[in-house]
Every structure is written in C-alpha cells, then in structure tokens.
Amino acid sequence: MNNEMNQTNYLYDNRQLYQLIFPLVIEQLLMVLVGMADVLMVATLGEAAVSGVSLVDAVNNLILQVLFAMTAGGTVVCAQYIGAKDYPRASRSGGQLYFITTVSTILITLVFVLANRPILSLIFGKVETSVMDNAVIYMFLTALSFPFLAMYHSGAAVFRAKGETRISMLVSLMMNAINIAGNAFCIFVLKMGVAGVGIPTLISRIIAAAAILYLLQKKDNPLRIRSVSHLLPDLGLIKRILAIGIPNSVESALFQFGKLMLQSLVATLGTASIAAYAVANNLVTYLYLPGNALGAALITIVGQCYGAGEHRQAKHYVRRLLFLNYAMLAVLCTILIVGRNVLVGLYNLSPEAAAPASALILGHSIAMLVWPLAFLFPYYFRAIGRAAFTMLVAVVTMWLFRVGLAYVFVKFLHKDVVWVWYAMFIDWIARAIIYVTAFRRQPEDPLVKAE
C-alpha cells in the first residue's frame, strides 16, 4: 500500500499547491480587510451608521454567497473538463457561467433598487429611523454593483478552474485598493456619509469586471470565450452547471437567510447588541480566511482529480488541506484571543457594546476547533457532484440548531446576544459529525458507488 501511494503521480506537488493556495488566501484577506476598513471608516459617523451598514451587509452577503455558490458550479464543471483535457468544453462552460450569473444578478438588482426600503423593513422590522435611513442609501448603491460583481466572479471562477489563482488575486487587489482609497476620499474629504462607502464599491466592481474579462479574452488563454455563441444558452451545459450550482445556491441562500433572521433577532436586543454583533462578526471573519481559501482550492483540485479519474488523490488532498487549515487556525485564534480587547477598542464602541463583542470573539475563537470539519468537507462533496447532499445537511442543521435554538435562547429563555452564537456552535458540531462520517464512507474507487 505504501509503495503504491509513493509511486502515485500526484496532479499537484508542494510548489503547485502553494501557487494555487497562496493567492486564494491573499484574495480572501483582501475581501475581509476591505470590509473591516469600511466599518472602521463608517464608525467615525456614529453607531447608527455602523448598524445601518452592518444590516445591509447581511443582505449583501446573502446575494454574494448565492453568487459564489453558482460560480462554484461553473468552476467544478470547468475543472472536470480541464482534468479530462477537454478545453473547448471548458471554455464553453465559462461562457455559460457568464450568461447565468449576469442575467440573474440584473434581475436581483432591479428588485433591490426599486424596493430597497420595503425589503429592509420586511427583513429587519422596526429599527431606529437613523439606522434605516443609512441602510437604504447603502443598499441602493451596492445593489447597482451586483451585475458587475457577477462578471468579475464568473471570470475569476474560470481562472481558478485552471489553477491560475494569481490572476484573480491581482484583479481583486486592484479592486480593493480602489475601494479603500475611494472610501477614504468620499468619507473624510467629501463628507458624503454612508454614500461615501457605497459609491467606491460600485466603481471598483465595474473596473474589476472589465479587467477580468479583458484578461480572460487574451489570445493565449485556451479558456477564452471564443464567440458570441458561447454566451447563448446551451441547455446541456447549463443543466450540468446548475446541477451543482442550484443546490449550492439554495444551501447558501437559506444559510444566509438564516443568518439574516439571527441579525433580525439581535436587532430586537437594541443598538448596543447590534453594534457588538457587527464588530465581532467583522473581526472573526479573519478566522474563516484559511478555510475559505482552501475550500476554493479544493474545488479546483478535486474537480480536476475527478475529471482525470483520480478519486483516491482527491481524498488525499482533502486530508492535506484539512491539516493545513488547523495549522493556520492555531496561529490566528491565538492572536485574536490575546488581542480581542485591543481590536474591539478600534471601533469606538460604547462600554455596553464593547463587553459582549469581546465575549463573542472569545467564544468563537475556541469553537473554531470544530469549524474545519463542518465547512471544509462540503467543498469536496460539491466538487464530486454531491451538492444536493451538502444542501440537505446545511438546511437541516441551520434551521434546527442555529436558528431554532437561538430563538429559544433569546425569546423564551431571555438570554443575551452571546447565546445566539452558542446555538451556532451546536450547528457546527452536528455538521462535523455528518460530514466526517460521509467522507470516511466515500469510496476511492471510481467504480464503487457511495454508501
């Protein structure tokens, strides 16, 4: 057995893994840094502005995660064709991904632009007038950017399927640099308030969409969109992409909708709890960076392994990246636990908001012992075509534990905001048990069906 494994010609050596993963980590870090910079800049405008932006970000994350989920379906299909050395079909898959995501996000933009205040009122109920006014402005501006964000992520998905993650990283770096510089100028120089965060976001996403499309269409790229016909509906490819993308999108949508319900639940606890929850969410996002980056890498690696018929290698890389995830978390969680009070102090919160924010960060950092088992394995199952399985697990555990228990804790037992995350940790444990069991039972022989 050992000799057999040693003689295996792995698709990725250590250097190739580094070249694939490092840009993904940097890209994830850039996304979080921009979010943190936005909150820090808006914090200078007061807690009503912070709360308004955080409420809209919860909605935006729903749209963003659905978009990520759909592009993941395109990445899997492209990666499997690349693994099978079928570049023409991989190229056409990219064109179909552009068609699906752009059309869908245009429709979403129309809804949110025309009815943003009623939608926000429906989701969050009664909040302070100043909070809602800020939320409406920010929602309108960010909604306009959705189609351009779809174009950027569709192009980035094609490059990731090929393993060229450096390109999407560089475009992301440019986009986020424009965003941060624009925020600083519009807020501190032009005194535009919350609009000073939304306008640079829109401009930076337009530029990123144009840049990624230009790079994708270079003549030396075998995955470029070769003709307009690649953008016209191809029902066979659309069905294959959506077979992964729809369960993935439903999972992400319901997951994010559940988080919105929790945000609405937290909103009933007052402005201090909203601000504490927003700041804690902003800071602990750094802990997700390794897992999100490694998960994106797994989509490419496992997709190519399955396209090449190398199922055993796929499981081998999952174990390697899981170990790497824990190594990164050991460092990040230690830093966050030790420095949590200093970091919370950067947000100029009131004492009533700072104390629960610190408690939330401490509990979350400890609970990250479970997170990789609950959230890294699903990338593997999606890449092998079992997206419906991960959707079922996510929906059941999310609504049974994270949402259901949170409402029990707050509404019936009258607990504070910290207990909302205790319910979330129970959700993680349930997911981890299910996914670890399923992974162990997934056969390595492509001729053997899963149990």
CSV table of N, CA, C and O in Angstrom, one decimal, residues 217-335:
chain,number,residue,atom,x,y,z
A,217,GLN,N,-10.0,37.1,-22.2
A,217,GLN,CA,-10.1,37.1,-23.6
A,217,GLN,C,-8.8,37.2,-24.3
A,217,GLN,O,-8.7,37.3,-25.6
A,218,LYS,N,-7.6,37.2,-23.6
A,218,LYS,CA,-6.3,37.2,-24.3
A,218,LYS,C,-6.2,36.0,-25.1
A,218,LYS,O,-6.6,34.9,-24.8
A,219,LYS,N,-5.5,36.1,-26.3
A,219,LYS,CA,-5.5,35.1,-27.3
A,219,LYS,C,-4.7,33.8,-26.9
A,219,LYS,O,-5.0,32.7,-27.4
A,220,ASP,N,-3.8,34.0,-25.9
A,220,ASP,CA,-3.1,32.8,-25.5
A,220,ASP,C,-3.8,32.0,-24.4
A,220,ASP,O,-3.3,31.0,-23.9
A,221,ASN,N,-5.0,32.4,-24.0
A,221,ASN,CA,-5.8,31.7,-23.0
A,221,ASN,C,-6.7,30.7,-23.7
A,221,ASN,O,-7.7,31.0,-24.4
A,222,PRO,N,-6.5,29.4,-23.4
A,222,PRO,CA,-7.3,28.3,-24.1
A,222,PRO,C,-8.7,28.3,-23.6
A,222,PRO,O,-9.6,27.7,-24.2
A,223,LEU,N,-9.0,29.0,-22.5
A,223,LEU,CA,-10.4,29.1,-21.9
A,223,LEU,C,-11.1,30.3,-22.3
A,223,LEU,O,-12.2,30.6,-21.7
A,224,ARG,N,-10.6,31.1,-23.2
A,224,ARG,CA,-11.3,32.4,-23.5
A,224,ARG,C,-12.6,32.0,-24.2
A,224,ARG,O,-12.8,31.0,-24.8
A,225,ILE,N,-13.5,33.0,-24.1
A,225,ILE,CA,-14.8,32.9,-24.8
A,225,ILE,C,-14.6,33.2,-26.3
A,225,ILE,O,-14.3,34.3,-26.6
A,226,ARG,N,-14.7,32.2,-27.1
A,226,ARG,CA,-14.3,32.3,-28.5
A,226,ARG,C,-15.3,32.9,-29.4
A,226,ARG,O,-14.9,33.4,-30.5
A,227,SER,N,-16.5,32.9,-29.1
A,227,SER,CA,-17.5,33.6,-29.9
A,227,SER,C,-18.7,33.9,-29.1
A,227,SER,O,-18.9,33.5,-28.0
A,228,VAL,N,-19.6,34.7,-29.7
A,228,VAL,CA,-20.8,35.1,-29.0
A,228,VAL,C,-21.7,33.9,-28.7
A,228,VAL,O,-22.5,33.9,-27.7
A,229,SER,N,-21.6,32.9,-29.5
A,229,SER,CA,-22.4,31.7,-29.3
A,229,SER,C,-22.1,31.0,-28.0
A,229,SER,O,-23.0,30.3,-27.4
A,230,HIS,N,-20.9,31.2,-27.4
A,230,HIS,CA,-20.6,30.7,-26.1
A,230,HIS,C,-21.4,31.3,-25.0
A,230,HIS,O,-21.5,30.8,-23.9
A,231,LEU,N,-22.0,32.5,-25.3
A,231,LEU,CA,-22.8,33.2,-24.3
A,231,LEU,C,-24.3,33.0,-24.5
A,231,LEU,O,-25.1,33.4,-23.6
A,232,LEU,N,-24.6,32.3,-25.6
A,232,LEU,CA,-26.0,31.9,-25.8
A,232,LEU,C,-26.3,30.6,-25.1
A,232,LEU,O,-25.5,29.8,-24.9
A,233,PRO,N,-27.6,30.5,-24.6
A,233,PRO,CA,-27.9,29.3,-23.8
A,233,PRO,C,-27.6,28.0,-24.4
A,233,PRO,O,-27.9,27.7,-25.6
A,234,ASP,N,-26.8,27.2,-23.7
A,234,ASP,CA,-26.5,25.8,-24.1
A,234,ASP,C,-27.1,24.9,-23.0
A,234,ASP,O,-26.6,24.8,-21.9
A,235,LEU,N,-28.3,24.3,-23.3
A,235,LEU,CA,-29.1,23.7,-22.2
A,235,LEU,C,-28.3,22.6,-21.5
A,235,LEU,O,-28.5,22.3,-20.3
A,236,GLY,N,-27.5,21.8,-22.3
A,236,GLY,CA,-26.8,20.7,-21.7
A,236,GLY,C,-25.8,21.2,-20.7
A,236,GLY,O,-25.7,20.7,-19.5
A,237,LEU,N,-25.0,22.2,-21.0
A,237,LEU,CA,-24.0,22.8,-20.1
A,237,LEU,C,-24.7,23.5,-18.9
A,237,LEU,O,-24.2,23.4,-17.8
A,238,ILE,N,-25.7,24.2,-19.2
A,238,ILE,CA,-26.5,24.9,-18.2
A,238,ILE,C,-27.0,23.9,-17.1
A,238,ILE,O,-26.9,24.2,-15.9
A,239,LYS,N,-27.5,22.8,-17.6
A,239,LYS,CA,-28.1,21.8,-16.7
A,239,LYS,C,-27.0,21.2,-15.9
A,239,LYS,O,-27.2,21.0,-14.7
A,240,ARG,N,-25.8,21.0,-16.5
A,240,ARG,CA,-24.7,20.5,-15.7
A,240,ARG,C,-24.2,21.4,-14.6
A,240,ARG,O,-23.9,21.1,-13.5
A,241,ILE,N,-24.1,22.7,-15.0
A,241,ILE,CA,-23.6,23.7,-14.1
A,241,ILE,C,-24.7,23.9,-12.9
A,241,ILE,O,-24.3,24.0,-11.8
A,242,LEU,N,-25.9,24.0,-13.3
A,242,LEU,CA,-27.0,24.2,-12.3
A,242,LEU,C,-27.2,23.0,-11.4
A,242,LEU,O,-27.7,23.1,-10.3
A,243,ALA,N,-26.9,21.8,-11.9
A,243,ALA,CA,-27.0,20.6,-11.1
A,243,ALA,C,-26.1,20.7,-9.8
A,243,ALA,O,-26.4,20.1,-8.8
A,244,ILE,N,-25.0,21.5,-9.9
A,244,ILE,CA,-24.2,21.8,-8.8
A,244,ILE,C,-24.5,23.1,-8.2
A,244,ILE,O,-24.6,23.3,-7.0
A,245,GLY,N,-24.8,24.1,-9.1
A,245,GLY,CA,-25.0,25.5,-8.7
A,245,GLY,C,-26.3,25.7,-8.0
A,245,GLY,O,-26.3,26.4,-7.0
A,246,ILE,N,-27.4,25.1,-8.4
A,246,ILE,CA,-28.7,25.3,-7.7
A,246,ILE,C,-28.7,24.8,-6.3
A,246,ILE,O,-29.0,25.5,-5.4
A,247,PRO,N,-28.3,23.5,-6.1
A,247,PRO,CA,-28.3,23.0,-4.6
A,247,PRO,C,-27.3,23.9,-3.8
A,247,PRO,O,-27.6,24.2,-2.7
A,248,ASN,N,-26.2,24.2,-4.4
A,248,ASN,CA,-25.2,25.1,-3.7
A,248,ASN,C,-25.8,26.4,-3.4
A,248,ASN,O,-25.6,27.0,-2.3
A,249,SER,N,-26.5,27.0,-4.4
A,249,SER,CA,-27.1,28.3,-4.2
A,249,SER,C,-28.3,28.3,-3.2
A,249,SER,O,-28.4,29.2,-2.3
A,250,VAL,N,-29.1,27.2,-3.2
A,250,VAL,CA,-30.2,27.1,-2.3
A,250,VAL,C,-29.6,26.9,-0.9
A,250,VAL,O,-30.0,27.6,0.1
A,251,GLU,N,-28.5,26.1,-0.7
A,251,GLU,CA,-27.8,26.0,0.5
A,251,GLU,C,-27.3,27.3,1.1
A,251,GLU,O,-27.6,27.7,2.2
A,252,SER,N,-26.6,28.1,0.2
A,252,SER,CA,-26.1,29.4,0.6
A,252,SER,C,-27.2,30.4,0.9
A,252,SER,O,-27.1,31.1,1.9
A,253,ALA,N,-28.2,30.4,0.1
A,253,ALA,CA,-29.3,31.3,0.3
A,253,ALA,C,-30.0,31.1,1.6
A,253,ALA,O,-30.3,32.0,2.4
A,254,LEU,N,-30.4,29.8,1.9
A,254,LEU,CA,-31.0,29.5,3.1
A,254,LEU,C,-30.1,29.7,4.3
A,254,LEU,O,-30.6,30.1,5.4
A,255,PHE,N,-28.8,29.4,4.1
A,255,PHE,CA,-27.9,29.7,5.2
A,255,PHE,C,-27.8,31.2,5.5
A,255,PHE,O,-27.8,31.6,6.7
A,256,GLN,N,-27.7,32.0,4.5
A,256,GLN,CA,-27.6,33.4,4.7
A,256,GLN,C,-28.9,34.0,5.2
A,256,GLN,O,-28.9,34.9,6.0
A,257,PHE,N,-30.0,33.4,4.7
A,257,PHE,CA,-31.3,33.9,5.2
A,257,PHE,C,-31.5,33.6,6.7
A,257,PHE,O,-32.0,34.4,7.4
A,258,GLY,N,-31.0,32.4,7.1
A,258,GLY,CA,-31.0,32.1,8.5
A,258,GLY,C,-30.1,33.1,9.3
A,258,GLY,O,-30.5,33.5,10.4
A,259,LYS,N,-29.0,33.5,8.7
A,259,LYS,CA,-28.2,34.5,9.4
A,259,LYS,C,-28.9,35.8,9.5
A,259,LYS,O,-28.7,36.6,10.4
A,260,LEU,N,-29.7,36.1,8.4
A,260,LEU,CA,-30.5,37.4,8.4
A,260,LEU,C,-31.5,37.3,9.5
A,260,LEU,O,-31.8,38.3,10.2
A,261,MET,N,-32.1,36.2,9.7
A,261,MET,CA,-33.1,36.0,10.8
A,261,MET,C,-32.4,36.2,12.2
A,261,MET,O,-33.0,36.8,13.1
A,262,LEU,N,-31.2,35.7,12.3
A,262,LEU,CA,-30.4,35.9,13.5
A,262,LEU,C,-30.1,37.4,13.7
A,262,LEU,O,-30.1,37.9,14.8
A,263,GLN,N,-29.8,38.1,12.6
A,263,GLN,CA,-29.5,39.5,12.6
A,263,GLN,C,-30.7,40.3,13.1
A,263,GLN,O,-30.7,41.2,13.9
A,264,SER,N,-31.9,39.8,12.6
A,264,SER,CA,-33.2,40.4,13.0
A,264,SER,C,-33.4,40.2,14.4
A,264,SER,O,-33.9,41.0,15.2
A,265,LEU,N,-33.1,39.0,14.9
A,265,LEU,CA,-33.3,38.6,16.3
A,265,LEU,C,-32.4,39.5,17.2
A,265,LEU,O,-32.8,40.0,18.2
A,266,VAL,N,-31.1,39.7,16.8
A,266,VAL,CA,-30.2,40.5,17.5
A,266,VAL,C,-30.7,42.0,17.5
A,266,VAL,O,-30.5,42.7,18.5
A,267,ALA,N,-31.3,42.4,16.4
A,267,ALA,CA,-31.8,43.8,16.4
A,267,ALA,C,-32.8,44.1,17.4
A,267,ALA,O,-33.0,45.3,17.9
A,268,THR,N,-33.6,43.1,17.9
A,268,THR,CA,-34.5,43.3,19.0
A,268,THR,C,-33.9,43.5,20.3
A,268,THR,O,-34.6,43.9,21.3
A,269,LEU,N,-32.6,43.3,20.4
A,269,LEU,CA,-31.9,43.4,21.7
A,269,LEU,C,-31.3,44.8,21.9
A,269,LEU,O,-30.7,45.1,22.9
A,270,GLY,N,-31.5,45.7,20.9
A,270,GLY,CA,-31.0,47.1,21.0
A,270,GLY,C,-29.8,47.4,20.2
A,270,GLY,O,-29.1,46.5,19.7
A,271,THR,N,-29.5,48.7,20.0
A,271,THR,CA,-28.4,49.2,19.2
A,271,THR,C,-27.0,48.7,19.7
A,271,THR,O,-26.2,48.4,18.9
A,272,ALA,N,-26.8,48.6,21.0
A,272,ALA,CA,-25.6,48.2,21.5
A,272,ALA,C,-25.3,46.7,21.1
A,272,ALA,O,-24.2,46.4,20.7
A,273,SER,N,-26.3,45.9,21.2
A,273,SER,CA,-26.1,44.5,20.8
A,273,SER,C,-25.9,44.4,19.3
A,273,SER,O,-25.1,43.5,18.8
A,274,ILE,N,-26.6,45.2,18.5
A,274,ILE,CA,-26.4,45.2,17.0
A,274,ILE,C,-24.9,45.6,16.7
A,274,ILE,O,-24.3,44.9,15.9
A,275,ALA,N,-24.4,46.6,17.4
A,275,ALA,CA,-23.1,47.1,17.1
A,275,ALA,C,-22.0,46.0,17.6
A,275,ALA,O,-21.1,45.7,16.9
A,276,ALA,N,-22.3,45.4,18.7
A,276,ALA,CA,-21.4,44.4,19.2
A,276,ALA,C,-21.3,43.2,18.3
A,276,ALA,O,-20.3,42.6,18.0
A,277,TYR,N,-22.5,42.8,17.8
A,277,TYR,CA,-22.6,41.6,16.9
A,277,TYR,C,-21.9,41.9,15.6
A,277,TYR,O,-21.2,41.1,15.0
A,278,ALA,N,-22.1,43.2,15.1
A,278,ALA,CA,-21.5,43.6,13.8
A,278,ALA,C,-19.9,43.6,13.9
A,278,ALA,O,-19.2,43.1,13.1
A,279,VAL,N,-19.4,44.2,15.0
A,279,VAL,CA,-18.0,44.2,15.2
A,279,VAL,C,-17.4,42.9,15.4
A,279,VAL,O,-16.3,42.5,14.8
A,280,ALA,N,-18.0,42.0,16.2
A,280,ALA,CA,-17.5,40.7,16.4
A,280,ALA,C,-17.5,39.9,15.1
A,280,ALA,O,-16.5,39.2,14.8
A,281,ASN,N,-18.6,40.0,14.3
A,281,ASN,CA,-18.6,39.3,13.0
A,281,ASN,C,-17.5,39.8,12.1
A,281,ASN,O,-16.9,39.0,11.4
A,282,ASN,N,-17.2,41.1,12.1
A,282,ASN,CA,-16.2,41.7,11.3
A,282,ASN,C,-14.8,41.1,11.7
A,282,ASN,O,-14.0,40.8,10.8
A,283,LEU,N,-14.5,41.0,12.9
A,283,LEU,CA,-13.2,40.5,13.4
A,283,LEU,C,-13.0,39.0,13.2
A,283,LEU,O,-12.0,38.6,12.8
A,284,VAL,N,-14.0,38.2,13.6
A,284,VAL,CA,-13.8,36.8,13.5
A,284,VAL,C,-13.8,36.3,12.0
A,284,VAL,O,-13.5,35.2,11.8
A,285,THR,N,-14.2,37.2,11.1
A,285,THR,CA,-14.1,36.8,9.7
A,285,THR,C,-12.7,36.4,9.3
A,285,THR,O,-12.6,35.5,8.4
A,286,TYR,N,-11.7,36.9,10.0
A,286,TYR,CA,-10.3,36.5,9.6
A,286,TYR,C,-10.1,35.1,9.9
A,286,TYR,O,-9.2,34.5,9.3
A,287,LEU,N,-10.8,34.5,10.8
A,287,LEU,CA,-10.6,33.1,11.1
A,287,LEU,C,-11.2,32.2,10.0
A,287,LEU,O,-10.7,31.0,9.9
A,288,TYR,N,-12.1,32.7,9.2
A,288,TYR,CA,-12.6,31.9,8.1
A,288,TYR,C,-11.7,31.9,6.9
A,288,TYR,O,-11.9,31.1,5.9
A,289,LEU,N,-10.7,32.9,6.8
A,289,LEU,CA,-9.9,33.0,5.6
A,289,LEU,C,-9.2,31.8,5.2
A,289,LEU,O,-9.3,31.4,4.0
A,290,PRO,N,-8.5,31.0,6.1
A,290,PRO,CA,-7.8,29.8,5.6
A,290,PRO,C,-8.8,28.8,5.0
A,290,PRO,O,-8.5,28.3,3.9
A,291,GLY,N,-9.9,28.6,5.7
A,291,GLY,CA,-10.8,27.6,5.3
A,291,GLY,C,-11.5,27.9,3.9
A,291,GLY,O,-11.6,27.1,3.1
A,292,ASN,N,-11.9,29.2,3.8
A,292,ASN,CA,-12.5,29.6,2.5
A,292,ASN,C,-11.5,29.5,1.4
A,292,ASN,O,-11.9,29.1,0.3
A,293,ALA,N,-10.2,29.9,1.6
A,293,ALA,CA,-9.2,29.8,0.6
A,293,ALA,C,-8.9,28.4,0.2
A,293,ALA,O,-8.9,28.0,-1.0
A,294,LEU,N,-8.8,27.5,1.2
A,294,LEU,CA,-8.5,26.1,1.0
A,294,LEU,C,-9.7,25.4,0.3
A,294,LEU,O,-9.5,24.5,-0.5
A,295,GLY,N,-10.9,25.8,0.7
A,295,GLY,CA,-12.1,25.3,0.1
A,295,GLY,C,-12.2,25.6,-1.4
A,295,GLY,O,-12.5,24.7,-2.2
A,296,ALA,N,-11.8,26.9,-1.7
A,296,ALA,CA,-11.8,27.2,-3.2
A,296,ALA,C,-10.7,26.4,-3.9
A,296,ALA,O,-10.9,26.0,-5.1
A,297,ALA,N,-9.6,26.2,-3.2
A,297,ALA,CA,-8.6,25.3,-3.9
A,297,ALA,C,-9.1,23.9,-4.1
A,297,ALA,O,-8.8,23.3,-5.1
A,298,LEU,N,-9.8,23.4,-3.1
A,298,LEU,CA,-10.3,22.0,-3.2
A,298,LEU,C,-11.3,21.9,-4.4
A,298,LEU,O,-11.3,20.8,-5.0
A,299,ILE,N,-12.1,22.9,-4.7
A,299,ILE,CA,-12.9,22.8,-5.8
A,299,ILE,C,-12.1,22.6,-7.1
A,299,ILE,O,-12.5,21.7,-7.9
A,300,THR,N,-11.0,23.3,-7.2
A,300,THR,CA,-10.2,23.1,-8.4
A,300,THR,C,-9.5,21.7,-8.4
A,300,THR,O,-9.5,21.0,-9.4
A,301,ILE,N,-8.9,21.4,-7.2
A,301,ILE,CA,-8.1,20.2,-7.1
A,301,ILE,C,-8.9,18.9,-7.3
A,301,ILE,O,-8.7,18.0,-8.1
A,302,VAL,N,-10.0,18.9,-6.5
A,302,VAL,CA,-10.9,17.7,-6.5
A,302,VAL,C,-11.6,17.6,-7.9
A,302,VAL,O,-11.7,16.5,-8.4
A,303,GLY,N,-12.0,18.7,-8.5
A,303,GLY,CA,-12.6,18.7,-9.8
A,303,GLY,C,-11.7,18.1,-10.8
A,303,GLY,O,-12.1,17.3,-11.6
A,304,GLN,N,-10.5,18.6,-10.8
A,304,GLN,CA,-9.5,18.1,-11.8
A,304,GLN,C,-9.2,16.6,-11.5
A,304,GLN,O,-9.1,15.8,-12.5
A,305,CYS,N,-9.1,16.2,-10.3
A,305,CYS,CA,-8.8,14.8,-9.9
A,305,CYS,C,-10.0,13.9,-10.4
A,305,CYS,O,-9.7,12.8,-11.0
A,306,TYR,N,-11.2,14.3,-10.3
A,306,TYR,CA,-12.3,13.5,-10.7
A,306,TYR,C,-12.4,13.5,-12.2
A,306,TYR,O,-12.8,12.5,-12.8
A,307,GLY,N,-12.1,14.6,-12.9
A,307,GLY,CA,-12.1,14.7,-14.3
A,307,GLY,C,-11.1,13.7,-14.9
A,307,GLY,O,-11.3,13.1,-15.9
A,308,ALA,N,-10.0,13.5,-14.1
A,308,ALA,CA,-8.9,12.6,-14.6
A,308,ALA,C,-9.1,11.2,-14.0
A,308,ALA,O,-8.3,10.3,-14.3
A,309,GLY,N,-10.2,10.9,-13.3
A,309,GLY,CA,-10.5,9.6,-12.7
A,309,GLY,C,-9.6,9.3,-11.5
A,309,GLY,O,-9.5,8.1,-11.1
A,310,GLU,N,-9.0,10.3,-10.9
A,310,GLU,CA,-8.1,10.0,-9.7
A,310,GLU,C,-8.9,10.3,-8.4
A,310,GLU,O,-8.6,11.3,-7.7
A,311,HIS,N,-9.8,9.4,-8.0
A,311,HIS,CA,-10.6,9.6,-6.9
A,311,HIS,C,-9.8,9.5,-5.6
A,311,HIS,O,-10.0,10.3,-4.6
A,312,ARG,N,-8.8,8.6,-5.5
A,312,ARG,CA,-8.0,8.5,-4.3
A,312,ARG,C,-7.2,9.7,-4.1
A,312,ARG,O,-7.0,10.2,-2.9
A,313,GLN,N,-6.7,10.3,-5.1
A,313,GLN,CA,-5.9,11.6,-4.9
A,313,GLN,C,-6.8,12.7,-4.4
A,313,GLN,O,-6.3,13.5,-3.6
A,314,ALA,N,-8.0,12.7,-4.8
A,314,ALA,CA,-9.0,13.7,-4.3
A,314,ALA,C,-9.1,13.7,-2.8
A,314,ALA,O,-9.0,14.7,-2.1
A,315,LYS,N,-9.2,12.5,-2.2
A,315,LYS,CA,-9.3,12.3,-0.8
A,315,LYS,C,-8.0,12.6,-0.1
A,315,LYS,O,-8.0,13.2,1.0
A,316,HIS,N,-6.9,12.3,-0.7
A,316,HIS,CA,-5.6,12.6,-0.2
A,316,HIS,C,-5.4,14.1,0.0
A,316,HIS,O,-4.9,14.6,1.0
A,317,TYR,N,-5.8,14.9,-1.0
A,317,TYR,CA,-5.7,16.4,-0.9
A,317,TYR,C,-6.6,17.0,0.1
A,317,TYR,O,-6.2,18.0,0.7
A,318,VAL,N,-7.7,16.4,0.3
A,318,VAL,CA,-8.7,16.9,1.4
A,318,VAL,C,-8.0,16.8,2.7
A,318,VAL,O,-8.0,17.7,3.5
A,319,ARG,N,-7.4,15.6,3.0
A,319,ARG,CA,-6.7,15.4,4.3
A,319,ARG,C,-5.5,16.4,4.5
A,319,ARG,O,-5.3,17.0,5.5
A,320,ARG,N,-4.8,16.6,3.4
A,320,ARG,CA,-3.6,17.5,3.5
A,320,ARG,C,-4.1,19.0,3.8
A,320,ARG,O,-3.5,19.7,4.6
A,321,LEU,N,-5.1,19.4,3.1
A,321,LEU,CA,-5.6,20.8,3.3
A,321,LEU,C,-6.3,21.0,4.6
A,321,LEU,O,-6.3,22.0,5.2
A,322,LEU,N,-6.9,19.9,5.1
A,322,LEU,CA,-7.6,20.0,6.4
A,322,LEU,C,-6.5,20.2,7.5
A,322,LEU,O,-6.7,21.0,8.4
A,323,PHE,N,-5.4,19.5,7.4
A,323,PHE,CA,-4.3,19.7,8.3
A,323,PHE,C,-3.7,21.1,8.2
A,323,PHE,O,-3.5,21.7,9.3
A,324,LEU,N,-3.6,21.6,7.0
A,324,LEU,CA,-3.1,22.9,6.8
A,324,LEU,C,-4.0,24.0,7.4
A,324,LEU,O,-3.6,25.0,8.0
A,325,ASN,N,-5.3,23.7,7.3
A,325,ASN,CA,-6.3,24.6,7.9
A,325,ASN,C,-6.2,24.7,9.4
A,325,ASN,O,-6.2,25.8,10.0
A,326,TYR,N,-6.0,23.6,10.1
A,326,TYR,CA,-5.8,23.6,11.5
A,326,TYR,C,-4.5,24.3,11.9
A,326,TYR,O,-4.5,25.0,12.9
A,327,ALA,N,-3.5,24.2,11.1
A,327,ALA,CA,-2.2,24.8,11.5
A,327,ALA,C,-2.4,26.3,11.4
A,327,ALA,O,-1.9,27.1,12.2
A,328,MET,N,-3.1,26.8,10.4
A,328,MET,CA,-3.3,28.3,10.2
A,328,MET,C,-4.2,28.8,11.4
A,328,MET,O,-4.0,29.9,11.9
A,329,LEU,N,-5.2,28.0,11.7
A,329,LEU,CA,-6.1,28.5,12.7
A,329,LEU,C,-5.5,28.5,14.1
A,329,LEU,O,-5.8,29.4,14.9
A,330,ALA,N,-4.5,27.7,14.4
A,330,ALA,CA,-3.8,27.7,15.7
A,330,ALA,C,-3.2,29.1,15.9
A,330,ALA,O,-3.2,29.7,17.0
A,331,VAL,N,-2.6,29.7,14.8
A,331,VAL,CA,-2.0,31.0,14.9
A,331,VAL,C,-3.0,32.1,15.0
A,331,VAL,O,-3.0,33.0,15.9
A,332,LEU,N,-4.0,32.1,14.1
A,332,LEU,CA,-5.0,33.1,14.1
A,332,LEU,C,-5.9,33.2,15.3
A,332,LEU,O,-6.1,34.3,15.8
A,333,CYS,N,-6.3,32.1,15.8
A,333,CYS,CA,-7.1,32.1,17.0
A,333,CYS,C,-6.4,32.6,18.2
A,333,CYS,O,-6.9,33.3,19.1
A,334,THR,N,-5.1,32.2,18.3
A,334,THR,CA,-4.3,32.7,19.5
A,334,THR,C,-4.2,34.2,19.4
A,334,THR,O,-4.3,34.9,20.5
A,335,ILE,N,-3.9,34.8,18.2
A,335,ILE,CA,-3.8,36.2,18.1
A,335,ILE,C,-5.1,36.9,18.5
A,335,ILE,O,-5.1,37.9,19.2
